[in-house]
mmCIF file of C-alpha atoms in Angstrom:
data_model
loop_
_atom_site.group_PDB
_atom_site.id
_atom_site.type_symbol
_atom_site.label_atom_id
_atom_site.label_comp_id
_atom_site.label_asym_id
_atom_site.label_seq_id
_atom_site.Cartn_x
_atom_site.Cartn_y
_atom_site.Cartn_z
ATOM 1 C CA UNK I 1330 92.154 -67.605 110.222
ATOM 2 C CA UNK I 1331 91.083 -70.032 107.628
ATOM 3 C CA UNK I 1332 93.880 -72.230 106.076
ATOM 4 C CA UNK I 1333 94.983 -72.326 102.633
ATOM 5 C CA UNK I 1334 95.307 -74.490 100.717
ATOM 6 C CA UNK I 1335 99.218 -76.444 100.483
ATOM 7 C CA UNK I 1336 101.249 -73.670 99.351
ATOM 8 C CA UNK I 1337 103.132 -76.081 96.860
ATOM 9 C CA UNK I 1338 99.336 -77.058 94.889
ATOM 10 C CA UNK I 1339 98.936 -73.387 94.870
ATOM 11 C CA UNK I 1340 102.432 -72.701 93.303
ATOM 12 C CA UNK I 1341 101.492 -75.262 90.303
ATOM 13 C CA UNK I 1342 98.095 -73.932 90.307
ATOM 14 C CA UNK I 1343 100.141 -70.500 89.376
ATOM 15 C CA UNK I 1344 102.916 -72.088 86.960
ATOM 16 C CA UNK I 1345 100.453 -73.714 85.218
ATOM 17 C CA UNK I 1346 98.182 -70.149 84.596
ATOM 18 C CA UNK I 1347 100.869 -68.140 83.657
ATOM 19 C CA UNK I 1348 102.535 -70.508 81.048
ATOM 20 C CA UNK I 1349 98.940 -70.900 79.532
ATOM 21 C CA UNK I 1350 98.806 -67.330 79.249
ATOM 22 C CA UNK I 1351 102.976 -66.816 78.497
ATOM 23 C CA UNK I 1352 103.345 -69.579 76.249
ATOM 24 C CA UNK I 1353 106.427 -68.749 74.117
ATOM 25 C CA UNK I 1354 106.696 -65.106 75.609
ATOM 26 C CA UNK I 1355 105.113 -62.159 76.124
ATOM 27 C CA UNK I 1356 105.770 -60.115 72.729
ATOM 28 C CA UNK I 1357 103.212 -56.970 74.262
ATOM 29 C CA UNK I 1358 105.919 -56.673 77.310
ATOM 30 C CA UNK I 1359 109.053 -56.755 75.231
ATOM 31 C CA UNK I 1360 107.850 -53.777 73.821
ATOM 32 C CA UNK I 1361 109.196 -52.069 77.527
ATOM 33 C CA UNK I 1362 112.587 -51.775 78.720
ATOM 34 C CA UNK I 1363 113.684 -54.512 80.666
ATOM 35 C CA UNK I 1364 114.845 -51.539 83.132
ATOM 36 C CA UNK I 1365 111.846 -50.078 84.078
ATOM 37 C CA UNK I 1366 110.429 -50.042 87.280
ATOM 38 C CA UNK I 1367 106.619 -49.102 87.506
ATOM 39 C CA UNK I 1368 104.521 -48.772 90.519
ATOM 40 C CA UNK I 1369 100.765 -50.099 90.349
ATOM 41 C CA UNK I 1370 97.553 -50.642 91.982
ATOM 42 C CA UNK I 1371 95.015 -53.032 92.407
ATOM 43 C CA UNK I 1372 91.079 -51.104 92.317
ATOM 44 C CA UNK I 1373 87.984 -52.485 93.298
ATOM 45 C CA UNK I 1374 85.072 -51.532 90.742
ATOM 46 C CA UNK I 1375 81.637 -53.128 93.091
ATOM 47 C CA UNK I 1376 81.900 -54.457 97.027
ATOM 48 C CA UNK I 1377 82.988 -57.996 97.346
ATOM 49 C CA UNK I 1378 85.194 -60.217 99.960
ATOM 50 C CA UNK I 1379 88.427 -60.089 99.196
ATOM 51 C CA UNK I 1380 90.178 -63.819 98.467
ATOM 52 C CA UNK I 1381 93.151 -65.151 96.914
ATOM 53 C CA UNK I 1382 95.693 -63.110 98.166
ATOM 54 C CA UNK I 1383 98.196 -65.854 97.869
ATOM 55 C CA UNK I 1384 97.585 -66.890 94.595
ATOM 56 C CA UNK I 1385 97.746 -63.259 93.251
ATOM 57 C CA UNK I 1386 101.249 -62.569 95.055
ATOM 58 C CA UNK I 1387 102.577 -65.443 93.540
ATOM 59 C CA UNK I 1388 101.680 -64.612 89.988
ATOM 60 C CA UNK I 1389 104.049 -61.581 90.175
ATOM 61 C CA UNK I 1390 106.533 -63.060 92.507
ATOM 62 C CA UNK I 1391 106.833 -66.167 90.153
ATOM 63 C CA UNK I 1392 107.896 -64.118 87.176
ATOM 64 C CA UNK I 1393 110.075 -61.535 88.965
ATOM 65 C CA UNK I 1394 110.804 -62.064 93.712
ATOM 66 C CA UNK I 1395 111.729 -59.177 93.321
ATOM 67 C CA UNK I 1396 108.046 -57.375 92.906
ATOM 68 C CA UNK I 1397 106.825 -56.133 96.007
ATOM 69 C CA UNK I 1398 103.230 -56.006 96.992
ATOM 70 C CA UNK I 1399 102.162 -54.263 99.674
ATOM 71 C CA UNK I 1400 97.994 -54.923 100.614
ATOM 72 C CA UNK I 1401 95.863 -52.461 102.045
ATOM 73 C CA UNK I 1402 93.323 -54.699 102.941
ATOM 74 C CA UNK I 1403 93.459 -58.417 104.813
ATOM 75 C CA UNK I 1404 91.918 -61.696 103.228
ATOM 76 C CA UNK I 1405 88.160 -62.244 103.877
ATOM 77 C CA UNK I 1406 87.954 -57.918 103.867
ATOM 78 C CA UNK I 1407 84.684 -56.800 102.537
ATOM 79 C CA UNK I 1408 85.758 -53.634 100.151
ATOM 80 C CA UNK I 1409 83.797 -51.073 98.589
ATOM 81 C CA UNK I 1410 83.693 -49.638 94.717
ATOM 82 C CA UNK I 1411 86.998 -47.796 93.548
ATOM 83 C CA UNK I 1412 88.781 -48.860 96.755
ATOM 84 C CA UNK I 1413 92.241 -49.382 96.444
ATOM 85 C CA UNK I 1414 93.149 -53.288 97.349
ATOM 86 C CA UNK I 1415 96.626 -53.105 97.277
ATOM 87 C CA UNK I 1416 99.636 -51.680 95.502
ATOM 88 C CA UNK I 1417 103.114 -53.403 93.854
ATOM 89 C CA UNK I 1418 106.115 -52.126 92.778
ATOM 90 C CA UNK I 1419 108.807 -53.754 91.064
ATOM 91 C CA UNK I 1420 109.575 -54.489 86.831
ATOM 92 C CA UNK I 1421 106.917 -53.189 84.903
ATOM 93 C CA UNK I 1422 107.452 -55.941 82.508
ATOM 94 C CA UNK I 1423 106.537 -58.490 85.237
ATOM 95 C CA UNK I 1424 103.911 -56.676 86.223
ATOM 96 C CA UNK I 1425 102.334 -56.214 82.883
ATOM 97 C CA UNK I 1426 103.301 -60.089 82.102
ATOM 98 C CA UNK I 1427 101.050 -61.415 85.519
ATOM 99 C CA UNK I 1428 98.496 -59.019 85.846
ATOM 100 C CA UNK I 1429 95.565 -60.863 84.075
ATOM 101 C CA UNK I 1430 96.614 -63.842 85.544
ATOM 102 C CA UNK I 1431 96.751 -62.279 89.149
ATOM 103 C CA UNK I 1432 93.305 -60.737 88.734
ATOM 104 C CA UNK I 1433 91.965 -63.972 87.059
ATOM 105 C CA UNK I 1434 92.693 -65.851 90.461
ATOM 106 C CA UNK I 1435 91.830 -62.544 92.611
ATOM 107 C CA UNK I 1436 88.695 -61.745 90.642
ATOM 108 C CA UNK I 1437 87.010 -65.372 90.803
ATOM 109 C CA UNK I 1438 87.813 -66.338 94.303
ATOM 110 C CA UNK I 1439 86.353 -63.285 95.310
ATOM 111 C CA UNK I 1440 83.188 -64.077 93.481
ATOM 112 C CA UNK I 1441 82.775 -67.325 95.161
ATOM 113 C CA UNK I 1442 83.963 -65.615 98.926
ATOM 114 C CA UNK I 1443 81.181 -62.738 98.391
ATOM 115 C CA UNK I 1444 78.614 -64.899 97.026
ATOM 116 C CA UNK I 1445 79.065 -67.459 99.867
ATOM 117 C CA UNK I 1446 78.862 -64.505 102.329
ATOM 118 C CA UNK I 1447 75.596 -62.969 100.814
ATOM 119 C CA UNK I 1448 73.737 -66.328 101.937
ATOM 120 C CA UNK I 1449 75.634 -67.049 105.138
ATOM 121 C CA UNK I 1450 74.553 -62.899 105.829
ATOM 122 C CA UNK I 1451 71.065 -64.397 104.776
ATOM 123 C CA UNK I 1452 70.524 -67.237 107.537
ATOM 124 C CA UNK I 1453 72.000 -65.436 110.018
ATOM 125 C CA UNK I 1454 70.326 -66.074 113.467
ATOM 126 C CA UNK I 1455 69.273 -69.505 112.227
ATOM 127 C CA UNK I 1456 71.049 -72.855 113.278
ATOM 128 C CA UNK I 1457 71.836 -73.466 109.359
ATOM 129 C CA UNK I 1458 75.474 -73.626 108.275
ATOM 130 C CA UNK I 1459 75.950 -73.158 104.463
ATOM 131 C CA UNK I 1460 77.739 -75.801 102.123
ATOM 132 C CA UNK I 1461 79.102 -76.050 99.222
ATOM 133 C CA UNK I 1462 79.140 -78.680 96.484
ATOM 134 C CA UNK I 1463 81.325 -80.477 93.927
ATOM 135 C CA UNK I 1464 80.192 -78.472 91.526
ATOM 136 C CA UNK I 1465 83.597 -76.530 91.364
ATOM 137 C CA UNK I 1466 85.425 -75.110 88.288
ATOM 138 C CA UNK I 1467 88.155 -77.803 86.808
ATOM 139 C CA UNK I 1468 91.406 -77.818 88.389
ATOM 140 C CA UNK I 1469 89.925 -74.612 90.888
ATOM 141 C CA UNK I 1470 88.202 -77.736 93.586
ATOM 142 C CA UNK I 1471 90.524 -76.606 96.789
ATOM 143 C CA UNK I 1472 91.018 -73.090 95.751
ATOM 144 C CA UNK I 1473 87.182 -72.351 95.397
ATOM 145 C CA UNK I 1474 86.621 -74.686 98.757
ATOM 146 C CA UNK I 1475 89.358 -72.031 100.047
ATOM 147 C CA UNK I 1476 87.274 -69.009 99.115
ATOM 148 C CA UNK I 1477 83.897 -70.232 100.310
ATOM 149 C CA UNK I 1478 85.526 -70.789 103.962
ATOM 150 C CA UNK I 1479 86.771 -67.399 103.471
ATOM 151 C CA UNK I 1480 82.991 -66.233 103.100
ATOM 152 C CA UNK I 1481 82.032 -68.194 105.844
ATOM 153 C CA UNK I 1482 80.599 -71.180 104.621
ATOM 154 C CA UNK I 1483 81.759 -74.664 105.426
ATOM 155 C CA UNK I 1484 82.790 -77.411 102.682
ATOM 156 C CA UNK I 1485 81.261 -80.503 102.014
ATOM 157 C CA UNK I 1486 83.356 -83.469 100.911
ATOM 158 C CA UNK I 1487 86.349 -82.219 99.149
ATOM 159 C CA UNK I 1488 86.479 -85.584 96.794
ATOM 160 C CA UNK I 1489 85.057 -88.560 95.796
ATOM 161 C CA UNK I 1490 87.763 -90.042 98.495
ATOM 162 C CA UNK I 1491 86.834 -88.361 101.766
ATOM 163 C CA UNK I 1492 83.337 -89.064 102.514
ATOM 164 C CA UNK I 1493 80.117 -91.444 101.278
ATOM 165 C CA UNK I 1494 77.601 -89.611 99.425
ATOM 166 C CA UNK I 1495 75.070 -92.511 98.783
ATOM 167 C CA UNK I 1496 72.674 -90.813 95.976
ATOM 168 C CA UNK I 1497 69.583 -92.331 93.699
ATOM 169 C CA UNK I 1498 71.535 -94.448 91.508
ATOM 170 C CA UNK I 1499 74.272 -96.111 94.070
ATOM 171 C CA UNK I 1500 71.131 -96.982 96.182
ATOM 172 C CA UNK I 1501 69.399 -98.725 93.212
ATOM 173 C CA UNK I 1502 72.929 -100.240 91.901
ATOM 174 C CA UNK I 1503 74.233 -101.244 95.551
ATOM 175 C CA UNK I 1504 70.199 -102.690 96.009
ATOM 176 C CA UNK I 1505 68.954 -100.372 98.534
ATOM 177 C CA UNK I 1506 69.754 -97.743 101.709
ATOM 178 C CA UNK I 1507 70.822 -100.164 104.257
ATOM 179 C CA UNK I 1508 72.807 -102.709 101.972
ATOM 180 C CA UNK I 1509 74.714 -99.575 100.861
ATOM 181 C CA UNK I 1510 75.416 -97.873 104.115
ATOM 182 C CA UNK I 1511 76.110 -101.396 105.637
ATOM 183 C CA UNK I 1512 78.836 -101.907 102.380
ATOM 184 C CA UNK I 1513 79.761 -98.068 103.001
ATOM 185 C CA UNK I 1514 80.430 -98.772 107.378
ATOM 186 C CA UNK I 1515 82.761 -102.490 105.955
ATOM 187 C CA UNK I 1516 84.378 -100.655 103.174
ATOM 188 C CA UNK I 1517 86.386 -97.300 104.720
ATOM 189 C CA UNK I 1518 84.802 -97.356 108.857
ATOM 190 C CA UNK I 1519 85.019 -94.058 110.036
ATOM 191 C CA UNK I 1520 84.303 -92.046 106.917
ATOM 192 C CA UNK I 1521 81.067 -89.792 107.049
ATOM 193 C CA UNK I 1522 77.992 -91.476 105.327
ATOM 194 C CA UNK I 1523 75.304 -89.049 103.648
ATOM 195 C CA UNK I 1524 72.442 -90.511 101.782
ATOM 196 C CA UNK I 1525 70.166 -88.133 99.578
ATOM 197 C CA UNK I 1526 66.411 -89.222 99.647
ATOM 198 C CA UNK I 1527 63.516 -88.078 97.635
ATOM 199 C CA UNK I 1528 60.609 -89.145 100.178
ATOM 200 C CA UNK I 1529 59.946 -89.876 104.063
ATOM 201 C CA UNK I 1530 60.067 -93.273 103.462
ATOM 202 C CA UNK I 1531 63.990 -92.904 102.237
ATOM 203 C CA UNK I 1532 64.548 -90.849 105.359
ATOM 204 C CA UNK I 1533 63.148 -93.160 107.639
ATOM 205 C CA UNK I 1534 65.440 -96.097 105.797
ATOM 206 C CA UNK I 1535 68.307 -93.696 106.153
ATOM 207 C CA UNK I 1536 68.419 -93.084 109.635
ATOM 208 C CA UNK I 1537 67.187 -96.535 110.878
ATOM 209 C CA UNK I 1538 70.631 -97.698 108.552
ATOM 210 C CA UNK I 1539 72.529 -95.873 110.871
ATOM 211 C CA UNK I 1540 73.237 -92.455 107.776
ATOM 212 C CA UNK I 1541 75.703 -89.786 109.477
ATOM 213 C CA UNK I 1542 73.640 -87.162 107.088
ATOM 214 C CA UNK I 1543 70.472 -87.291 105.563
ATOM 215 C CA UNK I 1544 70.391 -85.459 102.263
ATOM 216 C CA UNK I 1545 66.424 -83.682 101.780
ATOM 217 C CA UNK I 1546 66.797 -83.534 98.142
ATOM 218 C CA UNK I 1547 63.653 -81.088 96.699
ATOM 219 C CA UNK I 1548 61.636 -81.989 99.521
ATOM 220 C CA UNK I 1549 58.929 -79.137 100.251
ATOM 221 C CA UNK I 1550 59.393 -76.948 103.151
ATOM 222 C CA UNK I 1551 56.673 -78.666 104.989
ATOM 223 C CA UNK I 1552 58.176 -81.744 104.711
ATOM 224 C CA UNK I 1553 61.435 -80.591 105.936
ATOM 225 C CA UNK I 1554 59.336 -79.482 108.855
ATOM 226 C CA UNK I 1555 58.293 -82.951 108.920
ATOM 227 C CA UNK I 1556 61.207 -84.717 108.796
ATOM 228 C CA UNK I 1557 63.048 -82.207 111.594
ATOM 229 C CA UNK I 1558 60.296 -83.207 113.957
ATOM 230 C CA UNK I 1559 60.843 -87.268 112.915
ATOM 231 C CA UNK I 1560 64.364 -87.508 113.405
ATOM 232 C CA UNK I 1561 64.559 -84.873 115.739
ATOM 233 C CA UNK I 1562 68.395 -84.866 115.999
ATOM 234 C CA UNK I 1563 68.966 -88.694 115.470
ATOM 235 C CA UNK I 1564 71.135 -87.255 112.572
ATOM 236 C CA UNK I 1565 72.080 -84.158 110.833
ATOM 237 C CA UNK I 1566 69.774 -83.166 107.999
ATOM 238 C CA UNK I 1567 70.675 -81.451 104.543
ATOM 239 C CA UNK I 1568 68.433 -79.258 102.617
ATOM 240 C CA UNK I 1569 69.584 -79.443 98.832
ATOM 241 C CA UNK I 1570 68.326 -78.314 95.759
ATOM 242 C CA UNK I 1571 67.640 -75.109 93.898
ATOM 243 C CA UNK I 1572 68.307 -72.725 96.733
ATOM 244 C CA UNK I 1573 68.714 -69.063 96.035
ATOM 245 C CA UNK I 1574 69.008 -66.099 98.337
ATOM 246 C CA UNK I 1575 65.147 -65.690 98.176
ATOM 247 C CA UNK I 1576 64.691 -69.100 99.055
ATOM 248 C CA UNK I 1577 68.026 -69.919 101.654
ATOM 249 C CA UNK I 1578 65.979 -68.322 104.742
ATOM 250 C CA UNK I 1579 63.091 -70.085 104.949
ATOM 251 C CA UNK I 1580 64.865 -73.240 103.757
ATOM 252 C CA UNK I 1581 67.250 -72.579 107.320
ATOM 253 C CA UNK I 1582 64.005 -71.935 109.306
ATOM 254 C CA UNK I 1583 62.799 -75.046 108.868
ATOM 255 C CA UNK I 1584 65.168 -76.548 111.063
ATOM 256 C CA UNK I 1585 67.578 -78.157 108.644
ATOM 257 C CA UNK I 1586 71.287 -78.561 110.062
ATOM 258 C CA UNK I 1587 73.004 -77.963 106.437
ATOM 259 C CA UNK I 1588 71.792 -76.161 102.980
ATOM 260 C CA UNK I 1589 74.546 -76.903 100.212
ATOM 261 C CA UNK I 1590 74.440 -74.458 97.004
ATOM 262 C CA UNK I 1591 76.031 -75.151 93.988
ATOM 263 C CA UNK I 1592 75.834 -71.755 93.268
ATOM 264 C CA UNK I 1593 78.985 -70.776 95.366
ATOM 265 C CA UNK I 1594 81.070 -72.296 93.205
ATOM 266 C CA UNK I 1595 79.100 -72.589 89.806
ATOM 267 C CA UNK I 1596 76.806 -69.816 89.341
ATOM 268 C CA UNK I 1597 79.305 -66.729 90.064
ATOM 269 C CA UNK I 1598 80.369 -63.801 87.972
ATOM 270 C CA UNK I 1599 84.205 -62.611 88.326
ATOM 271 C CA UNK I 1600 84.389 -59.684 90.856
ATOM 272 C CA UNK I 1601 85.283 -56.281 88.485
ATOM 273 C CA UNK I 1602 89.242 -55.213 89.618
ATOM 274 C CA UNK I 1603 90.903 -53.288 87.724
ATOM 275 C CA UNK I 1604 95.279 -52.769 87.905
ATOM 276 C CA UNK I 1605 96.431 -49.287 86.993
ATOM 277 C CA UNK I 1606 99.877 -48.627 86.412
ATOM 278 C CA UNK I 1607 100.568 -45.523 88.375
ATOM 279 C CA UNK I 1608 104.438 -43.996 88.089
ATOM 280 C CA UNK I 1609 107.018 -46.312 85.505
ATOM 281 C CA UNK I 1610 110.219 -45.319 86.398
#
């Protein structure tokens, strides 16, 4: 089962979404009788993985605890087109009040889940693990990390704070490879060390500096080959840069430990759900 995130960041995360969408009230939902009860569902319109559960409950739950919401399907699921997700019943002004925000949350973690688990489908058999990136949408970093472990991927640094990514222009500012891993090992011992490199000759600096993770940034699939065979698990290696699901395979047959994609996390489209009020009461 993969972890969520602390329930308490994904409580704010939900506070903050609804009164963004609330703001002084919801004049469309006053229109209904604070009374009525309603009974809904949740439909899927194409197949996807299923993620954010949590964060969907709690947009219905925060306006009324009352709502109940009853899933047909389990986190991580893969569902099909005009399969029915789950169902809630409860005040149909609640319901009315959350449901964009519920699907908003539903509907883009599910992107990034399905996405991550159309390239983790594509390596499979390899000795590859998929990554993602920083590259996440603002204020969505441990939610989208969340949904890409729930497609079967594995995260790369969360932060800035938890591990050393050593790229072009810290190597040039901090005056080379092995002055900045050496500053890196002084600084915070114990924290992972990466280093992207654009050549052999970076590679070989890398891992003779002592690098955790070498980064193969746009290197060629020959000289991925190249540098497997070199360093020949001395360290673990990184493919990064511009990979797509007609490029991830032969990227992961080259012998690469890691392949991060930005495109978990950046380049999605919102999985189409739909809510259809079924029976006000």
């Amino acid at each position: 089962m993969t972890s969520l995130p602390d329930p308490e960041h994904i409580a704010a995360q939900v506070r903050a979404a609804l009164a963004e969408d609330i703001g002084t009230g919801d004049i469309t939902a006053a229109l209904i009788d604070d009374r009525t009860q309603c009974q809904a569902q949740v439909i899927s319109r194409e197949s996807a993985i299923i993620c954010g559960q949590a964060w969907f409950d709690l947009a219905f739950q925060q306006l009324d605890p009352n709502i109940h919401i009853h899933w047909a399907v389990a986190e991580g699921a893969r569902v099909t087109p005009d399969q029915s997700l789950c169902q809630l019943t409860g005040s149909a002004r609640a319901v009315l009040t959350a449901e964009r925000t519920g699907l908003n949350f539903l509907q883009t973690l599910s992107a990034t889940a399905t996405v991550t688990r159309r390239y983790v489908d594509v390596i499979s058999g390899t000795q590859a693990t998929i990554l993602d990136t920083r590259k996440t949408l603002p204020g969505m970093r441990l939610a989208q990390k969340y949904a890409v472990r729930v497609g079967g991927g594995q995260n790369h640094r969360l932060g800035l704070y938890d591990a050393f990514l050593i790229k072009e222009n810290h190597i040039m500012a901090a005056g080379g490879i092995a002055g900045a891993i050496a500053k890196a090992r002084q600084l915070s011992p114990g924290k992972p060390i990466e280093v992207e490199t654009e050549n052999f000759s970076e590679v070989q600096q890398a891992l003779e500096a002592g690098a955790d993770v070498i980064m193969l940034d746009d290197f060629s699939l020959e000289q991925m080959r190249e540098a497997v065979a070199w360093v020949a698990g001395r360290c673990r290696l990184e493919a990064s840069g511009g990979a797509t699901l007609e490029t991830v395979r032969a990227l992961a047959l080259t012998g690469v430990d890691y392949i991060s994609v930005g495109a978990l996390t950046k380049h999605i489209q919102a999985i189409d759900l739909s809510l259809r009020l079924e029976k006000p009461v």
